[in-house]
């Protein structure tokens, strides 16, 4: 069988479609680390963490935010089922900055008083989401 030259990318959340496109290459924030995918990749299923994803079409790069989920990788198709996701262009910068401030205050408060590990983890993840969104949205302003 011929090696495919493109990847059909289906990127969705339970609420909406994020990207349906034909791409040349992509990178995902896998639980075990960032994972680069080119056409012809070995089939695999990967868990996704909070992180930045990108894909390339020709010489153009596109970026997105992923907050947990799964990706099914096939030689000619990648399906991303993210719990939460946004394209870089759709990230509300002020909202992410406000979320970062809130998360920092929350993290400082939970660090000062005895709390459950769950409180700490919730605050840590909120901060990680905010920082990652700010990082992803930076690409739209530097393009
Ligand atoms: P916030 O406190 O601002 O709601 P959050 O990190 O708690 O931030 P999430 O639980 O990750 O928010 O996401 C809830 C919903 O809001 C999702 O649909 C997500 O796509 C959207 N969302 C969250 N932050 C932003 C943002 N800065 N820009 C655009 N959409 C966002």
Short mmCIF file of C-alpha atoms and ligand atoms in Angstrom, two decimals:
data_model
loop_
_atom_site.label_atom_id
_atom_site.label_comp_id
_atom_site.label_asym_id
_atom_site.label_seq_id
_atom_site.Cartn_x
_atom_site.Cartn_y
_atom_site.Cartn_z
CA UNK A 1 0.00 0.00 0.00
CA UNK A 2 1.31 3.48 -0.89
CA UNK A 3 2.44 5.69 2.00
CA UNK A 4 -0.07 8.55 2.46
CA UNK A 5 1.23 12.08 1.82
CA UNK A 6 -1.34 13.96 3.93
CA UNK A 7 -3.14 13.55 7.23
CA UNK A 8 -6.88 14.06 7.59
CA UNK A 9 -7.19 15.93 10.91
CA UNK A 10 -10.46 15.72 12.85
CA UNK A 11 -10.16 17.77 16.04
CA UNK A 12 -13.29 17.93 18.18
CA UNK A 13 -14.56 18.43 21.74
CA UNK A 14 -17.90 17.11 23.06
CA UNK A 15 -19.31 20.59 22.34
CA UNK A 16 -17.90 21.53 18.96
CA UNK A 17 -15.69 20.84 15.99
CA UNK A 18 -12.36 22.65 16.26
CA UNK A 19 -10.60 21.65 13.01
CA UNK A 20 -11.47 19.50 9.98
CA UNK A 21 -8.59 19.77 7.59
CA UNK A 22 -5.98 18.06 5.49
CA UNK A 23 -2.54 18.71 7.03
CA UNK A 24 1.11 17.82 6.43
CA UNK A 25 2.30 17.34 10.00
CA UNK A 26 1.14 17.86 13.57
CA UNK A 27 2.29 17.73 17.15
CA UNK A 28 0.23 16.70 20.17
CA UNK A 29 0.72 17.08 23.95
CA UNK A 30 0.74 13.38 24.82
CA UNK A 31 0.71 12.18 28.43
CA UNK A 32 4.20 10.78 27.89
CA UNK A 33 5.48 13.92 26.14
CA UNK A 34 4.98 15.79 22.89
CA UNK A 35 4.30 13.53 19.95
CA UNK A 36 5.06 14.49 16.34
CA UNK A 37 2.95 12.89 13.61
CA UNK A 38 3.77 12.67 9.90
CA UNK A 39 1.76 10.83 7.19
CA UNK A 40 2.26 7.08 7.46
CA UNK A 41 2.56 7.07 11.27
CA UNK A 42 2.10 3.73 13.04
CA UNK A 43 -1.45 3.37 14.37
CA UNK A 44 -1.72 4.24 18.06
CA UNK A 45 -4.00 5.64 20.73
CA UNK A 46 -2.57 8.32 23.03
CA UNK A 47 -3.86 10.09 26.10
CA UNK A 48 -3.53 13.89 25.99
CA UNK A 49 -2.59 16.26 28.79
CA UNK A 50 -2.99 20.04 29.05
CA UNK A 51 -0.75 21.55 26.41
CA UNK A 52 -0.21 23.20 23.09
CA UNK A 53 -0.86 21.41 19.81
CA UNK A 54 0.13 22.59 16.35
CA UNK A 55 -0.31 21.49 12.78
CA UNK A 56 1.37 22.51 9.57
CA UNK A 57 -0.20 23.02 6.14
CA UNK A 58 2.54 23.68 3.61
CA UNK A 59 4.59 26.46 5.18
CA UNK A 60 1.75 27.70 7.42
CA UNK A 61 1.59 26.81 11.11
CA UNK A 62 -1.61 26.69 13.18
CA UNK A 63 -1.81 26.37 16.96
CA UNK A 64 -4.36 25.21 19.48
CA UNK A 65 -4.98 24.56 23.16
CA UNK A 66 -5.79 21.02 24.36
CA UNK A 67 -7.06 20.19 27.84
CA UNK A 68 -6.95 16.40 28.23
CA UNK A 69 -8.55 13.79 25.98
CA UNK A 70 -7.41 11.15 23.51
CA UNK A 71 -6.03 11.00 19.99
CA UNK A 72 -6.37 8.11 17.58
CA UNK A 73 -3.46 8.12 15.15
CA UNK A 74 -3.73 6.23 11.87
CA UNK A 75 -1.37 6.43 8.86
CA UNK A 76 -3.64 8.88 6.99
CA UNK A 77 -5.92 10.24 9.74
CA UNK A 78 -5.69 11.72 13.23
CA UNK A 79 -8.77 12.12 15.40
CA UNK A 80 -8.37 14.31 18.48
CA UNK A 81 -11.15 13.96 21.04
CA UNK A 82 -10.29 16.70 23.52
CA UNK A 83 -12.20 17.36 26.71
CA UNK A 84 -11.56 21.10 26.25
CA UNK A 85 -9.92 22.81 23.28
CA UNK A 86 -9.66 26.10 21.45
CA UNK A 87 -7.93 27.32 18.31
CA UNK A 88 -5.31 29.98 19.08
CA UNK A 89 -7.47 32.61 17.33
CA UNK A 90 -10.44 31.80 19.59
CA UNK A 91 -8.60 32.23 22.87
CA UNK A 92 -9.81 35.21 24.85
CA UNK A 93 -6.59 36.72 26.15
CA UNK A 94 -8.15 38.85 28.90
CA UNK A 95 -10.10 35.87 30.19
CA UNK A 96 -6.92 33.76 30.28
CA UNK A 97 -5.02 36.54 32.09
CA UNK A 98 -7.83 36.87 34.66
CA UNK A 99 -7.91 33.07 35.09
CA UNK A 100 -4.13 33.09 35.63
CA UNK A 101 -4.38 35.78 38.34
CA UNK A 102 -7.21 33.91 40.08
CA UNK A 103 -5.32 30.61 39.92
CA UNK A 104 -2.13 32.22 41.30
CA UNK A 105 -4.08 33.71 44.21
CA UNK A 106 -5.83 30.41 44.82
CA UNK A 107 -2.58 28.48 44.70
CA UNK A 108 -0.96 30.92 47.16
CA UNK A 109 -3.96 30.55 49.49
CA UNK A 110 -3.98 26.74 49.38
CA UNK A 111 -0.20 26.69 49.92
CA UNK A 112 -0.61 28.75 53.13
CA UNK A 113 -3.31 26.65 54.75
CA UNK A 114 -3.74 22.90 55.21
CA UNK A 115 -5.80 21.64 52.29
CA UNK A 116 -6.51 18.40 50.53
CA UNK A 117 -4.30 17.29 47.66
CA UNK A 118 -7.36 17.72 45.46
CA UNK A 119 -7.63 21.47 46.23
CA UNK A 120 -3.98 21.91 45.40
CA UNK A 121 -4.24 19.87 42.20
CA UNK A 122 -7.31 21.80 41.07
CA UNK A 123 -5.52 25.13 41.56
CA UNK A 124 -2.37 23.83 39.86
CA UNK A 125 -4.33 22.65 36.81
CA UNK A 126 -6.26 25.95 36.55
CA UNK A 127 -2.94 27.80 36.50
CA UNK A 128 -1.52 25.39 33.92
CA UNK A 129 -4.56 25.89 31.65
CA UNK A 130 -4.27 29.69 31.91
CA UNK A 131 -0.52 29.77 31.25
CA UNK A 132 -0.87 27.34 28.32
CA UNK A 133 -3.69 29.44 26.77
CA UNK A 134 -1.54 32.57 27.03
CA UNK A 135 1.35 30.72 25.41
CA UNK A 136 -0.84 29.36 22.57
CA UNK A 137 -2.53 32.70 21.87
CA UNK A 138 0.88 34.38 21.57
CA UNK A 139 1.25 32.67 18.18
CA UNK A 140 -1.68 34.60 16.71
CA UNK A 141 0.03 37.88 17.56
CA UNK A 142 3.44 36.94 16.19
CA UNK A 143 2.21 35.45 12.91
P1 LIG B 1 -12.17 30.24 33.25
O1 LIG B 1 -11.92 30.33 34.72
O2 LIG B 1 -11.87 31.50 32.50
O3 LIG B 1 -13.52 29.63 32.89
P2 LIG B 1 -11.01 27.62 32.94
O4 LIG B 1 -9.60 27.19 32.70
O5 LIG B 1 -11.60 27.21 34.25
O6 LIG B 1 -11.06 29.20 32.70
P3 LIG B 1 -12.07 25.57 31.30
O7 LIG B 1 -12.76 24.76 32.35
O8 LIG B 1 -10.75 25.08 30.83
O9 LIG B 1 -11.95 27.09 31.78
O10 LIG B 1 -13.03 25.74 30.02
C1 LIG B 1 -14.43 25.97 30.14
C2 LIG B 1 -14.95 26.43 28.79
O11 LIG B 1 -14.54 27.77 28.54
C3 LIG B 1 -14.44 25.61 27.61
O12 LIG B 1 -15.47 25.54 26.64
C4 LIG B 1 -13.27 26.42 27.08
O13 LIG B 1 -13.07 26.19 25.69
C5 LIG B 1 -13.70 27.85 27.37
N1 LIG B 1 -12.59 28.75 27.71
C6 LIG B 1 -11.93 28.82 28.89
N2 LIG B 1 -11.03 29.81 28.89
C7 LIG B 1 -11.08 30.37 27.65
C8 LIG B 1 -10.37 31.45 27.01
N3 LIG B 1 -9.42 32.14 27.63
N4 LIG B 1 -10.70 31.75 25.73
C9 LIG B 1 -11.68 31.08 25.09
N5 LIG B 1 -12.38 30.05 25.63
C10 LIG B 1 -12.10 29.69 26.90
#
